[in-house]
Amino acid sequence: MEIKVLMVDDHPPIIEGYRSILAYNPFGYVLNTTAAHSCEAAYNAILQANQPFDIVFLDQTLPPYSEKNINNGGDLVPIIRKQHPNAKIVILTSHSESIVLFNIIKEYKLEGVLVKSDFQAPELIEAFDVVVKGGTYFSETVINHQKSWGEKNKVMDSYNRQILSLLSQGVKTKSLPDLLHLSKSAIDKRKSILKQLLGIDKGNDEDILREARKQGLI
């Protein structure tokens, strides 16, 4: 059975590793693989494909395609859904933070999310088989975080989760307006909401992050 696959990762050896592992699957799958190493290359591959992709493996962190406002793997998901409506999409990410994984699952309807540090060759093959057969596959870290996602995470909207996620990655508040396309005053209001949700009366970004870590959000 031939499977047409798009693999997107900014490290070519990683793609070669995935390709080699899956080539030796015991299920009889023959992979026809297209590789892309940036959002721009992936965008072009998605639009220029001669045949629809069956599965797309996406790294979450990729060199952006600023002209199209595509900043990460997640931003490619709606484009894939439009151009290849039957494609199954799996995000593979180095991020293991709870809020980042929650945001990925909340925002996109995915067939799989795997944290790269979780799996070795046998699990990648297993995940591939599950997804090909119409199932959904989450790796261990994702499953463990799902158990702890409570009401605070559920009531946070997309912007609030992105603010917390970006702060946890070391992004400074002054950079948030450009990244989120919100005014500084709107971000300040949202940070006040975050403090209320976390039970903080006063505090700076470090206090928000400290309490978010205590509560298992990042």
Rosetta silent file (secondary structure, phi, psi, omega in degrees, C-alpha in Angstrom):
SEQUENCE: MEIKVLMVDDHPPIIEGYRSILAYNPFGYVLNTTAAHSCEAAYNAILQANQPFDIVFLDQTLPPYSEKNINNGGDLVPIIRKQHPNAKIVILTSHSESIVLFNIIKEYKLEGVLVKSDFQAPELIEAFDVVVKGGTYFSETVINHQKSWGEKNKVMDSYNRQILSLLSQGVKTKSLPDLLHLSKSAIDKRKSILKQLLGIDKGNDEDILREARKQGLI
SCORE:     score description
SCORE:     0.000 S_00000001
   1 L     0.000  121.022 -179.976    0.000    0.000    0.000 S_00000001
   2 E   -86.585  134.104  178.389    1.551    3.304   -1.069 S_00000001
   3 E  -119.899  122.678  178.004    1.204    6.240    1.322 S_00000001
   4 E   -89.227  119.388 -170.891    1.969    9.749    0.082 S_00000001
   5 E  -123.034  135.987  168.338    3.610   11.624    2.956 S_00000001
   6 E  -106.799  123.357  177.719    4.718   15.224    3.490 S_00000001
   7 E  -113.606  123.796 -176.175    7.385   15.565    6.196 S_00000001
   8 E  -121.623  115.068  178.135    8.129   19.073    7.447 S_00000001
   9 L  -158.434  141.383 -176.827   11.060   19.701    9.784 S_00000001
  10 L   -81.144    2.023  175.848   13.829   22.299    9.710 S_00000001
  11 L  -115.613  101.657 -177.883   16.461   19.616   10.400 S_00000001
  12 H   -51.847  -39.203  179.296   16.969   17.431    7.276 S_00000001
  13 H   -60.936  -30.813  178.462   18.601   14.550    9.233 S_00000001
  14 H   -65.890  -43.172  177.727   15.430   14.225   11.316 S_00000001
  15 H   -62.026  -43.227  178.600   13.338   13.795    8.191 S_00000001
  16 H   -62.170  -36.143  177.267   15.789   11.223    6.874 S_00000001
  17 H   -64.310  -47.226  177.787   15.548    9.421   10.206 S_00000001
  18 H   -58.956  -44.646 -176.789   11.743    9.324   10.073 S_00000001
  19 H   -63.000  -42.558 -179.540   11.846    8.160    6.477 S_00000001
  20 H   -66.301  -42.768  179.880   14.322    5.363    7.228 S_00000001
  21 H   -61.360  -48.207 -174.942   12.399    4.153   10.270 S_00000001
  22 H   -73.203  -21.956  178.522    9.053    4.057    8.478 S_00000001
  23 H   -65.559  -24.198 -178.185   10.539    2.389    5.390 S_00000001
  24 L  -103.529   28.776  177.860   11.076   -0.737    7.500 S_00000001
  25 L   -69.090  150.945 -177.382    7.536   -0.932    8.835 S_00000001
  26 L   -90.273    8.867 -172.551    6.051   -4.449    9.080 S_00000001
  27 L  -101.078   -0.646  178.978    2.660   -3.456    7.655 S_00000001
  28 L    84.826   12.815  177.723    3.541   -3.294    3.975 S_00000001
  29 L   -75.942  133.150  173.748    3.339    0.489    3.676 S_00000001
  30 E  -111.260  119.033 -174.311    5.426    1.970    0.878 S_00000001
  31 E   -90.366  131.157  169.630    6.171    5.636    1.502 S_00000001
  32 E  -109.186   99.335 -165.833    6.239    8.246   -1.249 S_00000001
  33 E  -105.409  134.418  169.167    7.798   11.092    0.721 S_00000001
  34 E  -111.864  133.679 -178.787    8.083   14.811    0.052 S_00000001
  35 E  -110.020  145.093  174.237   10.355   16.788    2.416 S_00000001
  36 E  -143.038  144.416 -172.726   10.175   20.465    3.377 S_00000001
  37 L  -118.847   11.373  178.722   12.384   22.364    5.812 S_00000001
  38 L  -158.232  168.126  176.957   10.517   25.643    6.348 S_00000001
  39 H   -62.666  -39.371 -179.582    7.011   27.080    6.345 S_00000001
  40 H   -64.904  -46.725 -179.868    7.586   28.509    2.878 S_00000001
  41 H   -63.082  -39.534  179.049    8.815   25.204    1.433 S_00000001
  42 H   -66.341  -42.708  178.676    5.919   23.362    3.066 S_00000001
  43 H   -57.410  -46.078 -179.954    3.414   25.912    1.751 S_00000001
  44 H   -65.816  -39.715  178.960    4.699   25.452   -1.787 S_00000001
  45 H   -64.266  -39.261 -179.904    4.694   21.670   -1.466 S_00000001
  46 H   -64.168  -43.312 -177.092    1.102   21.719   -0.219 S_00000001
  47 H   -79.411  -26.333 -172.982   -0.108   23.874   -3.116 S_00000001
  48 H  -101.419    1.624 -177.523    1.981   22.263   -5.847 S_00000001
  49 L   -61.141  134.736  178.218    1.457   18.589   -5.050 S_00000001
  50 L   -75.827  -28.797  177.694    0.391   16.540   -8.067 S_00000001
  51 L  -129.622  151.718 -179.971   -1.477   14.079   -5.844 S_00000001
  52 L   -66.487  144.324  175.375   -3.126   14.609   -2.463 S_00000001
  53 L   -76.317  144.065  174.705   -1.080   13.765    0.611 S_00000001
  54 L   -88.311  -40.162 -179.316   -2.311   10.946    2.813 S_00000001
  55 E  -138.245  141.724  174.398   -0.346   11.976    5.917 S_00000001
  56 E  -124.075  123.163  172.176    1.493   15.146    6.888 S_00000001
  57 E   -98.040  122.487 -177.091    4.132   15.170    9.639 S_00000001
  58 E  -120.708  128.627  164.523    4.651   18.713   10.922 S_00000001
  59 E   -76.900  142.523  179.405    7.242   20.117   13.281 S_00000001
  60 L   -74.186  -38.568 -177.086    5.631   22.876   15.334 S_00000001
  61 L   -98.918  113.653 -176.272    8.702   25.143   15.316 S_00000001
  62 L  -140.025  155.542  171.108    9.756   26.104   11.785 S_00000001
  63 L   -58.117  128.489 -172.862   11.364   29.047    9.959 S_00000001
  64 L   -73.710  163.169  172.610    8.393   31.341    9.249 S_00000001
  65 E  -116.887   84.730 -169.532    6.957   32.451    5.936 S_00000001
  66 H   -61.545  -34.666 -178.007    6.260   36.071    6.857 S_00000001
  67 H   -60.087  -30.917 -179.420    4.723   37.039    3.510 S_00000001
  68 H  -104.884    6.089 -179.164    1.866   34.600    4.125 S_00000001
  69 L    57.787   41.552  176.519    1.756   35.121    7.906 S_00000001
  70 E  -109.119  109.090 -170.092    2.699   31.485    8.496 S_00000001
  71 L  -107.114  -13.486 -178.891    4.802   31.388   11.645 S_00000001
  72 L  -161.949  178.953 -178.724    4.839   27.728   12.682 S_00000001
  73 H   -60.477  -36.862 -179.834    3.640   24.266   11.813 S_00000001
  74 H   -60.227  -35.140  179.981    0.236   24.895   13.311 S_00000001
  75 H   -66.525  -17.692  178.127   -0.386   27.758   10.894 S_00000001
  76 H   -82.128  -17.495 -174.167   -0.046   25.266    8.040 S_00000001
  77 H   -58.035  -51.415 -179.548   -2.879   23.080    9.327 S_00000001
  78 H   -63.675  -28.460  177.423   -5.829   25.029    7.831 S_00000001
  79 H   -68.838  -42.527  177.371   -3.991   25.263    4.498 S_00000001
  80 H   -63.021  -43.741 -178.974   -3.497   21.506    4.469 S_00000001
  81 H   -60.666  -36.069 -179.870   -7.155   20.951    5.392 S_00000001
  82 H   -73.509  -45.648 -174.027   -8.244   23.114    2.467 S_00000001
  83 H   -83.863  -30.164 -176.888   -5.879   21.704   -0.155 S_00000001
  84 L  -134.158   70.755 -170.499   -5.748   18.087    1.052 S_00000001
  85 L   -60.170  -21.601 -179.071   -9.024   17.540    2.941 S_00000001
  86 L   -97.256    0.285 -178.667   -8.462   13.821    3.457 S_00000001
  87 L   -70.665  142.212  173.985   -4.910   14.152    4.752 S_00000001
  88 E   -96.608  132.902 -172.215   -4.181   13.036    8.298 S_00000001
  89 E  -114.909  128.669  177.905   -2.018   15.519   10.205 S_00000001
  90 E  -124.362  125.346  174.501    0.445   14.661   12.970 S_00000001
  91 E   -96.420  128.599  173.594    2.467   17.313   14.803 S_00000001
  92 E  -112.763  123.759 -172.352    5.845   16.228   16.167 S_00000001
  93 E  -136.514  151.013  173.388    7.303   18.778   18.546 S_00000001
  94 L   -83.338  -13.739 -179.382   10.209   19.288   20.907 S_00000001
  95 L   -73.489  130.932  176.437    7.914   21.285   23.204 S_00000001
  96 L  -118.831    4.132 -179.386    6.754   19.378   26.255 S_00000001
  97 L   -67.464  137.494 -176.766    5.165   22.300   28.133 S_00000001
  98 H   -56.180  -46.190 -175.344    1.576   21.609   29.130 S_00000001
  99 H   -66.314  -35.019  179.234    0.207   24.928   27.849 S_00000001
 100 H   -67.015  -45.884 -179.352    1.898   24.518   24.449 S_00000001
 101 H   -67.413  -39.341  177.131    0.526   21.005   23.977 S_00000001
 102 H   -60.168  -43.772 -178.342   -2.914   22.050   25.200 S_00000001
 103 H   -63.995  -41.632  179.399   -2.941   24.914   22.707 S_00000001
 104 H   -60.334  -46.926 -177.136   -1.919   22.629   19.831 S_00000001
 105 H   -71.484  -37.427 -178.455   -4.697   20.143   20.593 S_00000001
 106 H   -68.154  -40.033 -171.709   -7.286   22.830   21.346 S_00000001
 107 H   -82.917  -30.140 -172.129   -6.650   24.871   18.221 S_00000001
 108 L  -123.936  142.160  175.400   -6.227   22.156   15.588 S_00000001
 109 L   -88.398   97.234 -171.933   -8.138   19.006   14.803 S_00000001
 110 L  -111.864  154.765  175.038   -5.197   16.622   14.579 S_00000001
 111 L   -90.695   -9.395  178.281   -4.802   12.907   14.144 S_00000001
 112 E  -171.217  148.526  171.648   -1.710   12.849   16.329 S_00000001
 113 E  -137.580  122.034 -179.856    0.645   14.811   18.576 S_00000001
 114 E  -126.276  129.413  172.173    4.021   13.352   19.520 S_00000001
 115 E   -83.273  127.344 -170.237    6.682   14.912   21.738 S_00000001
 116 L   -59.584  -33.436 -178.308   10.017   14.077   20.114 S_00000001
 117 L   -74.715   -9.241 -177.084   11.731   13.088   23.352 S_00000001
 118 L   -78.891  -37.648 -162.522    9.001   10.494   24.033 S_00000001
 119 L  -115.535  154.128  169.519    9.419    8.044   21.220 S_00000001
 120 L  -117.551 -175.341 -171.418   11.883    5.728   19.540 S_00000001
 121 H   -52.031  -47.491 -176.861   11.550    3.868   16.243 S_00000001
 122 H   -60.448  -37.701 -178.317    8.937    1.257   17.307 S_00000001
 123 H   -72.094  -35.235  177.032    6.540    3.901   18.660 S_00000001
 124 H   -62.575  -42.294  178.101    6.841    6.047   15.534 S_00000001
 125 H   -63.993  -42.414  178.626    5.919    3.016   13.431 S_00000001
 126 H   -61.911  -45.617  179.993    3.014    2.220   15.773 S_00000001
 127 H   -61.235  -42.246  179.324    1.749    5.810   15.630 S_00000001
 128 H   -59.716  -45.948 -179.100    1.984    5.810   11.839 S_00000001
 129 H   -63.749  -43.486  179.675   -0.046    2.604   11.595 S_00000001
 130 H   -60.012  -45.467 -177.484   -2.720    3.872   14.008 S_00000001
 131 H   -68.498  -42.363  177.749   -3.128    7.114   12.071 S_00000001
 132 H   -57.109  -37.766 -176.939   -3.180    5.394    8.655 S_00000001
 133 L   -84.144    6.026  174.359   -5.999    3.172    9.926 S_00000001
 134 L    97.906    6.408  179.795   -8.059    6.182   11.018 S_00000001
 135 L   -92.323 -177.354  177.601   -7.114    6.397   14.687 S_00000001
 136 L  -121.909  139.556 -175.911   -5.601    9.149   16.820 S_00000001
 137 E  -131.878  124.747  173.582   -2.237    8.866   18.537 S_00000001
 138 E  -119.618  137.554  178.749   -0.802   10.929   21.400 S_00000001
 139 L   -79.118  175.329 -168.639    2.608   10.189   22.916 S_00000001
 140 H   -57.756  -45.685 -178.125    3.202    9.678   26.642 S_00000001
 141 H   -61.514  -40.855  178.791    3.901   13.288   27.628 S_00000001
 142 H   -62.612  -45.959 -179.614    0.733   14.480   25.905 S_00000001
 143 H   -61.878  -43.379 -179.812   -1.353   11.806   27.615 S_00000001
 144 H   -63.803  -40.106  177.698    0.126   12.629   31.022 S_00000001
 145 H   -67.335  -36.202 -179.875   -0.592   16.332   30.591 S_00000001
 146 H   -57.410  -33.613 -178.617   -4.148   15.611   29.471 S_00000001
 147 H   -65.900  -25.886 -174.741   -4.810   14.063   32.884 S_00000001
 148 H  -102.683   -3.113 -179.582   -3.944   17.334   34.605 S_00000001
 149 L   -71.442  112.956 -176.527   -5.716   19.781   32.316 S_00000001
 150 L  -109.570 -160.200 -173.286   -8.323   21.351   34.533 S_00000001
 151 H   -64.833  -34.258 -178.675  -10.819   24.161   34.429 S_00000001
 152 H   -61.042  -43.998  179.344   -8.231   26.966   34.326 S_00000001
 153 H   -66.356  -36.634 -177.276   -6.794   25.672   31.071 S_00000001
 154 H   -68.114  -33.356 -176.329  -10.246   25.121   29.612 S_00000001
 155 H   -85.996  -11.519  176.913  -11.441   28.676   30.257 S_00000001
 156 L   -72.340  131.042  175.792   -8.360   30.319   28.763 S_00000001
 157 L   -82.867  179.061 -173.617   -8.986   31.528   25.248 S_00000001
 158 H   -58.755  -44.649 -177.292   -6.446   31.214   22.456 S_00000001
 159 H   -64.623  -42.536 -179.560   -4.758   34.567   23.079 S_00000001
 160 H   -64.500  -39.068  177.455   -4.334   33.987   26.803 S_00000001
 161 H   -66.344  -39.108  179.108   -2.815   30.569   26.183 S_00000001
 162 H   -65.769  -39.920  178.452   -0.472   32.031   23.566 S_00000001
 163 H   -60.808  -47.553 -179.325    0.641   34.792   25.950 S_00000001
 164 H   -64.911  -40.346  179.389    1.432   32.274   28.667 S_00000001
 165 H   -63.358  -46.209 -178.065    3.148   29.967   26.186 S_00000001
 166 H   -66.844  -40.632  177.296    5.320   32.728   24.722 S_00000001
 167 H   -61.045  -39.303 -178.978    6.277   34.058   28.161 S_00000001
 168 H   -67.767  -21.946  178.223    7.302   30.536   29.180 S_00000001
 169 L   -90.623    4.991  176.048    9.580   30.407   26.125 S_00000001
 170 L    91.535    7.436  178.344   11.382   33.579   27.235 S_00000001
 171 L   -72.594  133.580 -178.851    9.637   36.037   24.913 S_00000001
 172 L   -80.254  150.939 -178.466    9.563   39.540   26.412 S_00000001
 173 H   -55.942  -36.814 -177.939    6.298   41.433   26.856 S_00000001
 174 H   -64.139  -20.808  179.792    7.464   44.191   24.481 S_00000001
 175 H   -89.955  -13.084 -175.038    7.622   41.613   21.668 S_00000001
 176 H   -63.948  -41.036 -179.188    4.121   40.233   22.223 S_00000001
 177 H   -56.198  -41.349 -179.915    2.158   42.890   20.261 S_00000001
 178 H   -69.411  -36.347 -177.329    4.012   42.078   17.032 S_00000001
 179 H   -75.802  -33.618 -174.430    3.713   38.326   17.523 S_00000001
 180 H  -104.904   -7.547 -178.381    0.038   38.306   18.513 S_00000001
 181 L    58.673   42.239  174.898   -1.185   41.330   16.534 S_00000001
 182 L  -123.985  154.064  176.647   -2.686   42.843   19.680 S_00000001
 183 L   -73.436  161.712  178.818   -2.137   46.263   21.196 S_00000001
 184 H   -61.585  -39.622 -179.564   -0.029   46.620   24.326 S_00000001
 185 H   -65.054  -37.149  178.198   -3.109   47.657   26.324 S_00000001
 186 H   -66.068  -38.639  178.645   -4.999   44.547   25.147 S_00000001
 187 H   -68.460  -40.402  178.182   -2.081   42.347   26.222 S_00000001
 188 H   -60.842  -40.227  178.294   -1.888   44.097   29.609 S_00000001
 189 H   -64.475  -40.062 -179.669   -5.615   43.426   30.133 S_00000001
 190 H   -69.318  -34.452  176.362   -5.149   39.779   29.242 S_00000001
 191 H   -66.946  -33.271  175.328   -2.221   39.475   31.633 S_00000001
 192 H   -64.776  -39.773  176.772   -4.499   40.858   34.356 S_00000001
 193 H   -63.829  -41.816  177.599   -7.025   38.129   33.507 S_00000001
 194 H   -58.744  -42.173  179.136   -4.248   35.533   33.706 S_00000001
 195 H   -62.028  -40.950  178.718   -3.360   36.785   37.183 S_00000001
 196 H   -63.293  -44.511  179.779   -6.993   36.453   38.260 S_00000001
 197 H   -62.088  -34.262 -177.491   -7.204   32.916   36.884 S_00000001
 198 H   -88.711   -5.881  179.577   -3.993   31.990   38.682 S_00000001
 199 L    77.672   30.554  179.740   -5.047   33.662   41.938 S_00000001
 200 L  -103.787  125.671  177.691   -2.327   36.344   41.871 S_00000001
 201 L   -78.306  -44.405 -179.328   -3.165   39.784   43.290 S_00000001
 202 L  -136.158  168.672  174.081    0.029   41.451   42.120 S_00000001
 203 L   141.962  164.302  178.874    3.145   40.452   40.262 S_00000001
 204 L  -102.879 -166.875 -178.215    5.215   40.565   37.114 S_00000001
 205 H   -60.503  -40.007 -179.953    5.760   38.069   34.321 S_00000001
 206 H   -63.108  -35.864  177.796    7.990   35.874   36.485 S_00000001
 207 H   -67.004  -39.201  176.806    5.263   35.674   39.129 S_00000001
 208 H   -61.510  -46.760 -178.402    2.754   34.606   36.467 S_00000001
 209 H   -66.015  -40.049 -179.279    5.114   31.921   35.210 S_00000001
 210 H   -61.094  -44.845 -178.876    5.986   30.735   38.713 S_00000001
 211 H   -71.566  -35.890  177.731    2.331   30.256   39.629 S_00000001
 212 H   -62.831  -37.660  178.293    1.513   28.687   36.253 S_00000001
 213 H   -68.018  -40.609  178.697    4.259   26.115   36.861 S_00000001
 214 H   -59.032  -37.274 -175.660    2.910   25.382   40.358 S_00000001
 215 L   -91.299    6.133  174.255   -0.508   24.736   38.878 S_00000001
 216 L    75.337   22.029 -178.975    0.844   22.508   36.123 S_00000001
 217 L   -87.555  -24.288  177.148   -0.039   24.791   33.226 S_00000001
 218 L  -135.842    0.000    0.000    3.507   25.000   31.840 S_00000001
